[in-house]
C-alpha positions as MATLAB code, in Angstrom:
seq = 'MIEKIVLRLLSIKSRTTQELRKKLSLKGFGHDEIESVIQKFTNLGYLNDQEILDRRFEAFLKRGYGPRLISLKFKQQGLKMPPYPTSLQKEVAQTLLKTAAFRKKDPQKQGAALQRRGFDLEVIYAVIRA';
ca = [
      -6.493   31.558  -14.156;
      -4.520   28.587  -12.814;
      -4.967   29.897   -9.273;
      -8.748   29.912   -9.649;
      -8.638   26.313  -10.854;
      -6.454   25.298   -7.909;
      -8.790   27.009   -5.451;
     -11.781   25.261   -6.997;
     -10.031   21.868   -6.867;
      -9.014   22.375   -3.245;
     -12.493   23.539   -2.264;
     -13.942   20.256   -3.532;
     -11.563   18.070   -1.492;
      -8.117   18.244    0.036;
      -5.479   17.031   -2.369;
      -1.823   16.104   -2.169;
       0.679   18.014   -4.252;
       1.038   15.008   -6.566;
      -2.731   14.782   -7.086;
      -2.827   18.504   -7.815;
       0.095   18.256  -10.264;
      -1.677   15.470  -12.102;
      -4.970   17.373  -12.333;
      -3.276   20.542  -13.572;
      -1.139   18.739  -16.136;
      -4.276   17.042  -17.488;
      -5.753   20.516  -17.935;
      -2.770   21.459  -20.102;
      -0.700   23.669  -17.818;
       3.087   23.653  -18.102;
       5.494   22.216  -15.531;
       6.946   25.579  -14.440;
       3.501   27.124  -14.069;
       2.291   24.165  -11.994;
       5.343   24.193   -9.726;
       5.096   27.920   -9.066;
       1.409   27.744   -8.114;
       2.033   24.673   -5.909;
       4.849   26.533   -4.154;
       2.604   29.552   -3.660;
      -0.268   27.537   -2.190;
       2.108   25.533    0.008;
       3.536   28.771    1.419;
       0.019   30.074    2.043;
      -0.805   26.866    3.934;
      -3.468   25.558    1.560;
      -1.352   22.519    0.626;
       0.046   20.354    3.398;
       0.876   16.762    2.462;
       1.753   15.794    6.046;
      -1.645   16.884    7.368;
      -3.415   14.991    4.582;
      -1.283   11.919    5.281;
      -2.170   11.973    8.979;
      -5.903   12.407    8.330;
      -6.045    9.687    5.693;
      -3.997    7.289    7.835;
      -6.431    7.729   10.733;
      -9.373    7.200    8.382;
      -7.838    3.978    7.024;
      -7.237    2.735   10.582;
     -10.878    3.404   11.479;
     -11.943    1.408    8.427;
      -9.816   -1.496    9.650;
      -7.174   -1.570    6.915;
      -3.837   -3.290    7.352;
      -0.422   -1.923    6.398;
      -0.264   -3.498    2.952;
      -3.570   -2.041    1.807;
      -2.796    1.372    3.295;
       0.638    1.347    1.664;
      -0.927    0.565   -1.714;
      -3.481    3.364   -1.380;
      -0.820    5.858   -0.276;
       1.413    4.903   -3.174;
      -1.458    5.648   -5.569;
      -1.942    9.036   -3.896;
       1.752    9.928   -3.890;
       2.157    9.736   -0.128;
       4.771    7.952    1.972;
       3.538    5.253    4.333;
       3.859    6.238    8.007;
       5.010    3.642   10.553;
       2.362    1.027   11.348;
       3.684   -1.040   14.273;
       2.636   -4.629   14.906;
       0.951   -3.684   18.181;
      -1.333   -1.245   16.341;
      -2.054   -3.879   13.684;
      -3.104   -6.332   16.393;
      -5.322   -3.734   18.033;
      -7.086   -2.883   14.753;
      -7.473   -6.563   13.808;
      -8.906   -7.439   17.238;
     -11.400   -4.611   16.906;
     -12.463   -5.978   13.522;
     -12.877   -9.497   14.908;
     -15.322   -8.156   17.518;
     -17.690   -6.828   14.845;
     -20.806   -8.810   14.003;
     -19.670   -9.556   10.455;
     -16.454  -11.186   11.649;
     -17.923  -13.039   14.645;
     -20.179  -15.074   12.350;
     -17.244  -16.416   10.345;
     -15.132  -19.431   11.178;
     -11.425  -18.741   11.930;
     -10.263  -19.680    8.441;
     -12.603  -17.162    6.818;
     -11.674  -14.550    9.416;
      -8.021  -14.990    8.490;
      -8.774  -14.689    4.790;
     -10.800  -11.520    5.364;
      -7.999   -9.976    7.433;
      -5.494  -10.897    4.733;
      -7.636   -9.168    2.092;
      -7.631   -6.071    4.304;
      -3.826   -6.050    4.149;
      -2.740   -7.407    7.527;
       0.525   -9.313    7.992;
       0.237  -13.096    8.391;
       1.993  -13.111   11.782;
      -0.581  -10.640   13.117;
      -3.466  -12.657   11.679;
      -2.251  -15.873   13.303;
      -1.638  -14.150   16.641;
      -5.060  -12.489   16.705;
      -7.094  -15.500   15.616;
      -5.367  -17.850   18.090;
      -5.902  -15.416   20.980;
];
């Protein structure tokens, strides 16, 4: 029965092992039962936290999120933040500044918007002054 539930949950969307543990515990399954089914599905290749992490990281980069916001979202999902170098931050921030929504703003508002998206202050100053 638990395996059918796991298959249904995974068919809806890909989930991390922590997200799956949480869903199954809310449905009333015991710890040992949950761990055994997670181990089984990991061995079968249906659960792969690293693949999910890579896909979600790329999606967050495309949305123009900075390292602080991505780190917060990953922490909520039970994932570990991958490296996000300053050069990549600058590249993503410069791409955002070229969009129509950012071009209309004055530099102070651009900086505030980038800060809300989770970028480091040094990167914001470097990108806006460039």
